Coordinates of C-alpha atoms in Angstrom, one line a residue:
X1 CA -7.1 7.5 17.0
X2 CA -4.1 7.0 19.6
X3 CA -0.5 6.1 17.5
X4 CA -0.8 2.6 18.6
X5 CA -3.6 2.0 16.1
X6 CA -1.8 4.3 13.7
X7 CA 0.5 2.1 13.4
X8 CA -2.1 -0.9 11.3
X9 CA -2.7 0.9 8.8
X10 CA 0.1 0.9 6.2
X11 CA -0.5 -2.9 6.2
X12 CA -4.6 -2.6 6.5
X13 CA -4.6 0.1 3.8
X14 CA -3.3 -1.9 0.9
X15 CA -4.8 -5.3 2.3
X16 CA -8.4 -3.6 1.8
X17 CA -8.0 -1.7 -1.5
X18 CA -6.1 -4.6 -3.3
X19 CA -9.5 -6.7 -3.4
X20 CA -12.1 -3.3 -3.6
X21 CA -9.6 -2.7 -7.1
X22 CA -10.0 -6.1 -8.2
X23 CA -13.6 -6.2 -8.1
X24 CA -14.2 -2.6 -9.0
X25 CA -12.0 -3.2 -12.2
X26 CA -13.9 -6.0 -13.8
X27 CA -16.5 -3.9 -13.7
X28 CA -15.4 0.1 -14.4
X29 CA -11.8 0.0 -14.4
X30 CA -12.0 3.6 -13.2
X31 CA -13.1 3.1 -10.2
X32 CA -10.2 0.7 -9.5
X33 CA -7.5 3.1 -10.9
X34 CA -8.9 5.8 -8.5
X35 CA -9.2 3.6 -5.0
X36 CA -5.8 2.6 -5.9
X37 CA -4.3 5.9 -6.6
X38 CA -6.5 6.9 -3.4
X39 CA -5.3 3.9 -1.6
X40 CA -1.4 5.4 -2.4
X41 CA -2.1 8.4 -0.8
X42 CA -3.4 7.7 2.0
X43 CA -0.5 5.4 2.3
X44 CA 1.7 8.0 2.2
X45 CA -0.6 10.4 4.7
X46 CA -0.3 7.7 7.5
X47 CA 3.4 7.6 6.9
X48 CA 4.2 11.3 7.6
X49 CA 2.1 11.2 10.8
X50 CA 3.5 8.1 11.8
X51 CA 7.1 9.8 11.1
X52 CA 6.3 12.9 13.1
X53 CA 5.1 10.9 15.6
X54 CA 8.4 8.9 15.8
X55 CA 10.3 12.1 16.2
X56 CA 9.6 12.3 20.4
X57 CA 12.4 8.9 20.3
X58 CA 10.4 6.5 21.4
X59 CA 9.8 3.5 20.3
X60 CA 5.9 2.4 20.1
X61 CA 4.4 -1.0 19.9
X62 CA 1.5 -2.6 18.5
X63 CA 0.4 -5.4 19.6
X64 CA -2.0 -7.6 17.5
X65 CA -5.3 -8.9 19.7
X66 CA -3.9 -7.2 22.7
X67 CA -1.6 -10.6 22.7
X68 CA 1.6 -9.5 24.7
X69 CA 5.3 -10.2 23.2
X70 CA 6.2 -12.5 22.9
X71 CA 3.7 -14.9 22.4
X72 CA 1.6 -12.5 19.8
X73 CA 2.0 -10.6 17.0
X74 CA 3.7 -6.8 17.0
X75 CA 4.1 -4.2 14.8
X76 CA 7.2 -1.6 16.4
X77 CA 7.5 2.1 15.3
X78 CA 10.6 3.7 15.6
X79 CA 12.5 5.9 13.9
X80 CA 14.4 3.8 11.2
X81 CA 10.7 2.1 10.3
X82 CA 9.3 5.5 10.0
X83 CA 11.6 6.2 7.4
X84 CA 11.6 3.4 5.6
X85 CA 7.6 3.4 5.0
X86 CA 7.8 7.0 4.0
X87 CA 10.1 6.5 1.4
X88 CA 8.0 3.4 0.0
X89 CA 5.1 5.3 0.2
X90 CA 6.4 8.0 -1.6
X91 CA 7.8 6.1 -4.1
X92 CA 4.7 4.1 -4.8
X93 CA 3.0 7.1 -5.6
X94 CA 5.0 8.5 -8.0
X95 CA 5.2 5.0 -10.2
X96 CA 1.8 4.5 -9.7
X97 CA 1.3 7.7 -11.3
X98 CA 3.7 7.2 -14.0
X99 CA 1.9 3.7 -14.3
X100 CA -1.6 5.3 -14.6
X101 CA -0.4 8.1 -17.0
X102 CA 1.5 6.1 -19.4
X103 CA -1.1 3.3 -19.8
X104 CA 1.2 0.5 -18.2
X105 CA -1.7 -0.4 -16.0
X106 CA -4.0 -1.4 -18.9
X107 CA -2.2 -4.1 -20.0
X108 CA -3.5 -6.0 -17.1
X109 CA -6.1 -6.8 -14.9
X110 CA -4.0 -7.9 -12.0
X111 CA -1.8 -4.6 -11.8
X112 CA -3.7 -2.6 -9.5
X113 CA -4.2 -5.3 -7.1
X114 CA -0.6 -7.0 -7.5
X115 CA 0.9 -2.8 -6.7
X116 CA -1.3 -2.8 -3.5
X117 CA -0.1 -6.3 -2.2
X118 CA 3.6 -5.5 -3.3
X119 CA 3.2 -2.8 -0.8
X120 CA 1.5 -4.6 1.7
X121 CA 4.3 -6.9 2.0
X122 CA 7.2 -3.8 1.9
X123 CA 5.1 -2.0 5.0
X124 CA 4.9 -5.3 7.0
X125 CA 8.1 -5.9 6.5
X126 CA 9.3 -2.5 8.1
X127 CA 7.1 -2.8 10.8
X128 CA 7.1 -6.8 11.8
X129 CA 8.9 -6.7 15.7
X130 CA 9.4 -10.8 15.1
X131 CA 11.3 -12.8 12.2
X132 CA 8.8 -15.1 11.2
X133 CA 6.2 -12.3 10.0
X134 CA 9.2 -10.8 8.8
X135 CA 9.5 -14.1 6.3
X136 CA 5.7 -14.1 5.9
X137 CA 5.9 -10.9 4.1
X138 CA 9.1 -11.2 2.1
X139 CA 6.8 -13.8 0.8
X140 CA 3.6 -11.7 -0.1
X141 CA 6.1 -9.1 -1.4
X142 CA 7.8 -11.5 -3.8
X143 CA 4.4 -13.2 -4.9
X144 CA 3.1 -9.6 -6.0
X145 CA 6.8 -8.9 -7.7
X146 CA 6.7 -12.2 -9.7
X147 CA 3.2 -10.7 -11.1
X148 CA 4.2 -7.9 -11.7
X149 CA 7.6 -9.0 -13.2
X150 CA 5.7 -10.7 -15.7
X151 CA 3.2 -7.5 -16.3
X152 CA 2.8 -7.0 -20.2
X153 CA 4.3 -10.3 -20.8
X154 CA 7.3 -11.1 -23.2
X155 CA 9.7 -14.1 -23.6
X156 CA 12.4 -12.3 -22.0
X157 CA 10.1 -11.4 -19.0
X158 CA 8.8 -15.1 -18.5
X159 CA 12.9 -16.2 -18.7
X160 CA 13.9 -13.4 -16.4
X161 CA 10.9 -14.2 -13.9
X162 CA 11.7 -18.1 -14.2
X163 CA 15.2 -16.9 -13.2
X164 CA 14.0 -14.6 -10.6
X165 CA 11.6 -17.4 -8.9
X166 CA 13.8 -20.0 -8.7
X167 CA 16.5 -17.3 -6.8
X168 CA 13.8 -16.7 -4.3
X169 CA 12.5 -19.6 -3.6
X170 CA 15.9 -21.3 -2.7
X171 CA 16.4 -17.7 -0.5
X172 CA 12.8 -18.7 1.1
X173 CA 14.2 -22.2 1.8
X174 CA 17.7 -20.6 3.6
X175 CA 15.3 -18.1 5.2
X176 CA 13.4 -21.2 7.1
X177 CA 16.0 -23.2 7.4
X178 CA 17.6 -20.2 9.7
X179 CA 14.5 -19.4 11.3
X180 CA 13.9 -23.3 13.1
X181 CA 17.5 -23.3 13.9
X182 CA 16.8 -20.0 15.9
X183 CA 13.5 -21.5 17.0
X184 CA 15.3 -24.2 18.2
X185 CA 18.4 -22.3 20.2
X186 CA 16.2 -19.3 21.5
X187 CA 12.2 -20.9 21.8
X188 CA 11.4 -17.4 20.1
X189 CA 11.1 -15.4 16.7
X190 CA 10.1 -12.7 18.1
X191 CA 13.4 -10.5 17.6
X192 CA 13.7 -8.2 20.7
X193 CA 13.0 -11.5 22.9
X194 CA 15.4 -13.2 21.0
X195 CA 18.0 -10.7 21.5
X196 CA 17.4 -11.3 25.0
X197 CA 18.0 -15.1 25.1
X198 CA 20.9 -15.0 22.8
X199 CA 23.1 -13.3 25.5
X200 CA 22.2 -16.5 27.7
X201 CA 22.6 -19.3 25.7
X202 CA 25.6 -22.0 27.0
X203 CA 28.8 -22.6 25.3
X204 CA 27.6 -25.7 23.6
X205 CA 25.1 -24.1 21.9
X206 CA 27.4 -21.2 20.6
X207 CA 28.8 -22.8 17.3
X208 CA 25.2 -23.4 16.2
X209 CA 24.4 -19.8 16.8
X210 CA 27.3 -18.7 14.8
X211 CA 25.7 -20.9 11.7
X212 CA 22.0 -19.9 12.2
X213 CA 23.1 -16.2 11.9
X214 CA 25.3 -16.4 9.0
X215 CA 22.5 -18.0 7.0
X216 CA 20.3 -15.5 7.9
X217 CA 22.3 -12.5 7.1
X218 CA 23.1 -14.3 3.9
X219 CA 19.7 -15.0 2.9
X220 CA 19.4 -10.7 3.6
X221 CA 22.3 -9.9 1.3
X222 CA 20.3 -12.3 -1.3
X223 CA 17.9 -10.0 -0.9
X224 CA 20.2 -7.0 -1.1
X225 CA 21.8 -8.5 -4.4
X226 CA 25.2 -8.6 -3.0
X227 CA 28.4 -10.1 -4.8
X228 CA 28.4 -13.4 -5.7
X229 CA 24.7 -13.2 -4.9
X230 CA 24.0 -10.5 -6.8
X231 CA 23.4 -11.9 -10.4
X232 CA 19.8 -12.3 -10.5
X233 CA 19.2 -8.9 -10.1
X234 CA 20.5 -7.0 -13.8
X235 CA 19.0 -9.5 -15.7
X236 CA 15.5 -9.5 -13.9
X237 CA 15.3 -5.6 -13.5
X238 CA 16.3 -5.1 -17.5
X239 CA 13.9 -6.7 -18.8
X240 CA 11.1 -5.8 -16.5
X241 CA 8.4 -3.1 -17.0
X242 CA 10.7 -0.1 -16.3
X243 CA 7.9 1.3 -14.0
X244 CA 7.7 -1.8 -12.1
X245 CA 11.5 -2.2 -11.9
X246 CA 11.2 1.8 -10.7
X247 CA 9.4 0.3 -7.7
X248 CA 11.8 -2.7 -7.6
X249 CA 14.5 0.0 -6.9
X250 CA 13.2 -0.3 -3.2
X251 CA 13.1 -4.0 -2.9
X252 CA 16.8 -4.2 -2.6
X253 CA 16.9 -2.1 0.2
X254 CA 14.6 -4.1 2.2
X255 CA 17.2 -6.6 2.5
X256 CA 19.7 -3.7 3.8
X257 CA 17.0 -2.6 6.1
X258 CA 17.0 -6.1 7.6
X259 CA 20.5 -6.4 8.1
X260 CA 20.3 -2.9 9.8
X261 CA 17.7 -3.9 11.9
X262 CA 18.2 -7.1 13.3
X263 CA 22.5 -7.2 13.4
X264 CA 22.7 -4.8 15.9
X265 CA 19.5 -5.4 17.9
X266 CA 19.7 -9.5 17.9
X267 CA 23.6 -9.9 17.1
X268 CA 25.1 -7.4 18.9
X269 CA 27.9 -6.7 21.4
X270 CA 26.1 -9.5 23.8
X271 CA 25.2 -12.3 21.2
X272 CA 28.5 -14.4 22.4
X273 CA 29.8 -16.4 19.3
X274 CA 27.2 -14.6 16.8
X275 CA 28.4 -11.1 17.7
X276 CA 28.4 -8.9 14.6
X277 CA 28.5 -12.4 12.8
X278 CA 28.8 -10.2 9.3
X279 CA 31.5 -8.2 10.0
X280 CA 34.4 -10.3 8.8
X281 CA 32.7 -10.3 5.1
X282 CA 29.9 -8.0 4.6
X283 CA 31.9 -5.0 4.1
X284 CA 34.6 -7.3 1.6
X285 CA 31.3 -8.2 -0.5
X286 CA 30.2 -4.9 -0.5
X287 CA 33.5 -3.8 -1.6
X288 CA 32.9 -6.6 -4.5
X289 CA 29.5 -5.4 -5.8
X290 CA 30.4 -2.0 -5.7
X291 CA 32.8 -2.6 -8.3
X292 CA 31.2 -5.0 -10.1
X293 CA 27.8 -2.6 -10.4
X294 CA 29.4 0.5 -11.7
X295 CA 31.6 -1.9 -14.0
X296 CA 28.2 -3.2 -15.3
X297 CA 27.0 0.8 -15.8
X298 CA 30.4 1.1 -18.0
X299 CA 29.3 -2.2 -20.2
X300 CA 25.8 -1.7 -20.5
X301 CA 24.0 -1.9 -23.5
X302 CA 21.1 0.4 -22.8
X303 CA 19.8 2.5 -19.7
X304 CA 17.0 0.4 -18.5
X305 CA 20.8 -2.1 -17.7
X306 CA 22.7 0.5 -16.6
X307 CA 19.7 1.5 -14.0
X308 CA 20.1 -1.9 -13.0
X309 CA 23.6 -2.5 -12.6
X310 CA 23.1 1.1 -10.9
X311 CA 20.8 -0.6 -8.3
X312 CA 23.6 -2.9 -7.6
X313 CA 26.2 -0.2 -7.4
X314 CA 24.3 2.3 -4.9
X315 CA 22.8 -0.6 -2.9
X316 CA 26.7 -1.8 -2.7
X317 CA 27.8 1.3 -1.4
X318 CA 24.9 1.6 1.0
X319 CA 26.5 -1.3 2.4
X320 CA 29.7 -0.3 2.4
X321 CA 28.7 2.3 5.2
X322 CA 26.5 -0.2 7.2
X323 CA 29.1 -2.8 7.4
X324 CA 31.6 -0.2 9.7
X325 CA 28.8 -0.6 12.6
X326 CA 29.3 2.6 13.5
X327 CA 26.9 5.0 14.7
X328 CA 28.6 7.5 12.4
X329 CA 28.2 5.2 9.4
X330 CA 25.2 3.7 9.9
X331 CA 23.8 7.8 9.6
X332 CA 25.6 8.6 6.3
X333 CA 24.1 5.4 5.2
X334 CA 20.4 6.0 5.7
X335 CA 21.4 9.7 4.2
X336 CA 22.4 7.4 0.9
X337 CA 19.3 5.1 1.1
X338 CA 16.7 7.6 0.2
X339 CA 19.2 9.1 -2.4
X340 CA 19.9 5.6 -3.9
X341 CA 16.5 4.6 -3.7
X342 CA 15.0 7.9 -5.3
X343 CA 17.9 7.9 -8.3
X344 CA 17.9 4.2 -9.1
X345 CA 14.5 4.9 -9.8
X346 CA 14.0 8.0 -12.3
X347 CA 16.7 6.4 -14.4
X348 CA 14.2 3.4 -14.6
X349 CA 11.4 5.9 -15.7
X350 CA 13.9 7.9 -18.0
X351 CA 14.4 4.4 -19.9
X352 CA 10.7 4.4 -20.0
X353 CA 10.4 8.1 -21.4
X354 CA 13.0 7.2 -24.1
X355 CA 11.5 3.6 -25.5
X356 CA 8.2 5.9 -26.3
X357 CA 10.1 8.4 -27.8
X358 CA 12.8 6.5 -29.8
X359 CA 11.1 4.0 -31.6
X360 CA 12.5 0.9 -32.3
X361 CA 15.4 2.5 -30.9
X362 CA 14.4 2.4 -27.4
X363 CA 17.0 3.1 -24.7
X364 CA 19.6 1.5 -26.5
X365 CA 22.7 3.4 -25.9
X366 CA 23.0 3.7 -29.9
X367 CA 23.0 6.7 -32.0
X368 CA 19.1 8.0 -33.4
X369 CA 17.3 10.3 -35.4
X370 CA 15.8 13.2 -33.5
X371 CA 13.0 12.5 -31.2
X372 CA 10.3 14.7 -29.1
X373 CA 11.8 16.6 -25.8
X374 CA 15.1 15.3 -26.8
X375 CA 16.4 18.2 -24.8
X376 CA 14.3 17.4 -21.6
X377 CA 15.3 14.6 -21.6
X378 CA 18.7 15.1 -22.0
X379 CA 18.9 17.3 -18.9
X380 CA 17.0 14.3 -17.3
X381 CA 19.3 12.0 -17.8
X382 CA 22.3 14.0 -16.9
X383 CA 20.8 15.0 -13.8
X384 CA 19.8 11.3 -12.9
X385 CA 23.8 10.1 -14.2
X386 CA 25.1 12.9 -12.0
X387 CA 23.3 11.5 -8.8
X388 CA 23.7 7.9 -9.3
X389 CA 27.2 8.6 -10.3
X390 CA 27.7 10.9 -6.8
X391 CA 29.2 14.0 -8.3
X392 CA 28.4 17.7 -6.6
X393 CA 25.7 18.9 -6.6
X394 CA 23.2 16.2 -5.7
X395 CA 22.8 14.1 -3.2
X396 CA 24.6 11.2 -3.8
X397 CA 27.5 13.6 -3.5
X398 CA 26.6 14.5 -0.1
X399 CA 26.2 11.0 0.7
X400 CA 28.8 9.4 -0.2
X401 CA 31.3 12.2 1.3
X402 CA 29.5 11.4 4.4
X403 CA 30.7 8.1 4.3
X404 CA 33.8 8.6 3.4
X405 CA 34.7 10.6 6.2
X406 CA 33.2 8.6 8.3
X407 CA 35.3 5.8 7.6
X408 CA 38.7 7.5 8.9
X409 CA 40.2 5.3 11.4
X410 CA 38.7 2.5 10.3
X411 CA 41.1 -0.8 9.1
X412 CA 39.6 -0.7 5.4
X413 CA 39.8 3.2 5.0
X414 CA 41.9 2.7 2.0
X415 CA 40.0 0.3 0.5
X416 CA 37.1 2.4 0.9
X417 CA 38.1 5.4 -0.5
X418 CA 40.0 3.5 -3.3
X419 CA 36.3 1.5 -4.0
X420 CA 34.1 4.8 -4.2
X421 CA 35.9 7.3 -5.9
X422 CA 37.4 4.6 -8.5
X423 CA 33.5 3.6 -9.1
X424 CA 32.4 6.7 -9.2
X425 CA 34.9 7.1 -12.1
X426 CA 33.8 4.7 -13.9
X427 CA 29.9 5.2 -13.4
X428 CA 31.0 8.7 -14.7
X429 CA 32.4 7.1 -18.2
X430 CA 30.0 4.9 -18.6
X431 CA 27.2 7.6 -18.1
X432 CA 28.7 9.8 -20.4
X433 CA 29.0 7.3 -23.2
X434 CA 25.4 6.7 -23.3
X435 CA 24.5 10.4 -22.8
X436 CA 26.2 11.1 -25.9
X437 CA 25.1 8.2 -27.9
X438 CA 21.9 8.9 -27.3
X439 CA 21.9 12.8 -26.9
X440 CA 24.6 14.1 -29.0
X441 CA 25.4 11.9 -31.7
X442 CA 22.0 11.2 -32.8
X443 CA 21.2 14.4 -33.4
X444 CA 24.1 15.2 -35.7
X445 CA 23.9 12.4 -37.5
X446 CA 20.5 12.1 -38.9
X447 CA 19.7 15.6 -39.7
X448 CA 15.8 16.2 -39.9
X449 CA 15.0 12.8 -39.6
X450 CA 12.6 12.0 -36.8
X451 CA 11.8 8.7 -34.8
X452 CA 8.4 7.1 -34.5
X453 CA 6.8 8.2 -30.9
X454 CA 4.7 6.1 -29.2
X455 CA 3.9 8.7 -26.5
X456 CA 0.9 11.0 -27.3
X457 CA 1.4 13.1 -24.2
X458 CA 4.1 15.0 -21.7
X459 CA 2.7 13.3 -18.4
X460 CA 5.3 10.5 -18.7
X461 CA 7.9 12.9 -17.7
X462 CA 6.1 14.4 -14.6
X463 CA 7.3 11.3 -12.0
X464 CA 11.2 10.9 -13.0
X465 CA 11.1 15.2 -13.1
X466 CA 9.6 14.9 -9.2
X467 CA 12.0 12.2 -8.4
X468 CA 14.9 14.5 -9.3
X469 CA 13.2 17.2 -7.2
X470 CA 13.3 15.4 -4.3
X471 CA 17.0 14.1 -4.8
X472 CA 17.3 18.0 -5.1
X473 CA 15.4 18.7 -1.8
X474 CA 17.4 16.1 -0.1
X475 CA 20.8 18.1 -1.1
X476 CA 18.8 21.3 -0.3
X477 CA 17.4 19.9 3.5
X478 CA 21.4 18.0 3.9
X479 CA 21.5 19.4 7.5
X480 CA 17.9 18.6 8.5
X481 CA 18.0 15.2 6.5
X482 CA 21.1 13.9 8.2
X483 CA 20.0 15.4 12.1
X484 CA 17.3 12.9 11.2
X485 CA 19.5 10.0 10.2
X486 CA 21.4 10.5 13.1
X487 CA 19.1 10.1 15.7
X488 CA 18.0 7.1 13.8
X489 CA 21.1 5.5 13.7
X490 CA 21.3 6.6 18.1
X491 CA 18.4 4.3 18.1
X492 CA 19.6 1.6 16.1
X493 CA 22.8 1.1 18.3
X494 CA 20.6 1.4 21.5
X495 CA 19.3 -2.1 21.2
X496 CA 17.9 -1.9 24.6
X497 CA 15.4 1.1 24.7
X498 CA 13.7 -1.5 21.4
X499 CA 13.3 -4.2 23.7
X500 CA 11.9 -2.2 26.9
X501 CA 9.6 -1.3 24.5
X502 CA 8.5 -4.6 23.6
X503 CA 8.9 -6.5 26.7
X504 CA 9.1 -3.8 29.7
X505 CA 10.8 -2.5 31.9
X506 CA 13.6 -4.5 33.3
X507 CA 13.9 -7.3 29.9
X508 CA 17.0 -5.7 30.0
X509 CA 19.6 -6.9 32.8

């Protein structure tokens, strides 16, 4: 099978096993558990050959029916795609696991099946070379979210998800309205074509361009939960299934992986009026959330809302490094994005390991009697506070000193040290009060005293204890990890070797 072909499956691969679970569940549920789980794995399989693949540099096409680009469908394989659909395969796993093990997955029919098209629409999204499939599946990947929002049901689920749809949909509307008035400027969707025409549209036409990109980057920081667009996120996350909202933890990012990939490719240096059209207020935003996300860490009630605010914090600072459009930044930022990804998520699963344990105590951030692995899971938790919070020696440490060196010379340097080491600050305090509410004083307190345990088994702590051994491989691989990010980000501010790829030799003049 040549790479071209390769390149199908992470879409084909949950598009076939989401129907085989459904129908193999109604029947021996099994059977559906184990194509799923099987259907995972190969996912992630296809990903590490595609990534190994993608480390020659060049950028590989698919195109659907042997149409040519512009007028068919592609799927494009480079370097920054590679790692986005490792990471989501990996991820998947691991909550699918945690899923599986915990019995989350049997208090539906629809999980299996609404997991495989969630990830259908996360791979197409990565690998779409053209904005409207790009909408098409931010659409499937929301549909399968709302279902599995609402997974084990709950009033505060169905409010959240209300909530959560209504956010969406009016994203979905922006997302069209951009996409005609981009139609309508260029006579293409497809992104490296459009990049193209862009650089050749007349004065006139200028002003509109200016307005078509904003709303489109908008509608992606929508997506990305940035400030004042950030508020649907806490409240929707908290109250989901926290191994759902583990797999959530990624859905942010694919609105930061959009920005990333079409800013520089369509709105670049030649894009006239529309030229780095977010530059002005991306990084201010950013800036905004960053505080605002750690401040909700401090305030937080219990750790399934501080993992949630901590999605908005790490996500904020993610952005903080894209928005200097800088070769340099953009590779301490996709050093942060697994990091942020991997984190956000075992504190998600750590919320999960505490509601079995703690009764009708759950993950509040409240004082308990004693419960099972209390000391596991303390060192857990630490570990997964001391990453999202970015103190030495994890990763997020790494990361975030990656960024902040980066961002010498730049016009914002103060404000960008001032904004990470003041939220890091505060993500420490607010950590630390939980940690010992939950850790310390409980078991001080209440003596011999024990709290009712809904979890009969250990396996719930095998996914959040691999997610922390990977954040501890990423600090251990630091110098491999980041010669990989920044080749990425060569690519990414090489707009034309992308659209050679897609449209030949001499697209580019």
């Amino acid at each position: 099978m040549t790479p071209f072909h390769l390149a199908m499956l992470p879409v084909l691969i949950p598009a076939i096993v989401a129907p085989l679970a459904l129908l193999a569940m109604r029947r021996r549920r099994i059977v559906g558990v184990g194509l799923s789980v099987a259907g995972c794995l190969a996912m992630l399989a296809v990903a590490l050959a595609l990534f190994f693949t993608a480390q020659d540099g060049a950028v590989r096409v698919y195109a659907l029916g042997a149409w040519p680009p512009p007028f068919g469908i592609v799927l494009v394989v480079d370097r920054l795609t590679t790692i986005m659909l490792v990471l989501a395969a990996i991820l998947a796993t691991l909550v699918m696991l945690h899923a599986v093990l915990t019995g989350l997955d049997r208090k539906g029919w629809h999980f299996h099946p609404m997991f495989q098209f969630q990830l259908l629409g996360l791979n197409g999204a990565f690998l779409t070379g053209d904005l409207f499939n790009l909408f098409v599946f931010f659409e499937v990947l929301l549909i399968a979210s709302y279902g599995l929002m609402l997974h084990g049901q709950g009033a505060a689920r169905f409010k959240a998800g209300v909530q959560y749809v209504i956010v969406n949909v009016v994203g979905s509307t922006l997302f069209l309205v951009a996409l005609g008035m981009l139609y309508g400027l260029t006579g293409t969707l497809n992104m490296a074509d459009m990049a193209v025409r862009v650089a050749t549209l007349p004065p006139g036409d200028q002003g509109l361009l200016r307005a078509a990109a904003l709303l489109l980057v908008a509608v992606f920081a929508l997506k990305a939960a940035l400030a004042p667009l950030h508020l649907w996120l806490p409240r929707s996350y908290a109250v989901t299934a926290p191994a759902v909202a583990a797999l959530f933890a990624i859905m942010t990012k694919v609105g930061v992986y959009s920005i990333i990939r079409v800013v520089p490719l369509v709105f670049g240096d030649d894009a006239g009026a529309a030229a780095w059209v977010p530059a002005p207020w991306l990084l201010p935003a950013a800036l905004v959330s960053a505080w605002l996300g750690f401040a909700g860490i401090f305030v937080a009630r219990d750790v399934r809302e501080q993992a949630a605010y901590a999605t908005v914090g790490s996500t904020s600072v993610l952005i903080v490094a894209v928005s200097m459009w800088t070769q340099d930044a953009m590779a301490a930022a996709l050093y942060y994005l697994p990091h942020s990804i991997l984190a956000g998520a075992s504190l998600f699963l750590i919320a999960d390991t505490l509601d079995r344990r703690r009764g009708t105590y759950g993950c509040n951030a409240t004082p308990s009697p004693r419960f099972r692995d209390q000391e596991g899971l303390a060192g857990l938790f630490m570990l997964a506070a001391i990453a999202l919070a970015g103190l030495p020696p994890l990763s997020g440490f790494i990361g975030k000193l990656l960024i902040l060196r980066t961002s010498f010379g730049y016009d914002a340097t103060p404000w960008i040290w001032a904004t990470i080491l003041g939220t890091t600050l505060i993500g420490i305090i607010g950590f630390a009060r939980t940690g010992s509410a939950i850790f310390w004083k409980g078991a001080s307190e209440h003596g011999d005293a024990v709290c009712r345990d809904r979890s009969k088994r250990r396996g719930d702590l095998i996914a959040p204890a691999a997610l922390l051994t990977l954040l501890a491989a990423l600090t251990l691989g630091a110098g491999w990890v980041t010669a990989q990010t920044q080749a990425a980000a060569a690519q990414i501010f090489a707009p034309e070797r992308y659209i050679e790829a897609v449209l030949g030799k001499g697209a580019v003049r």
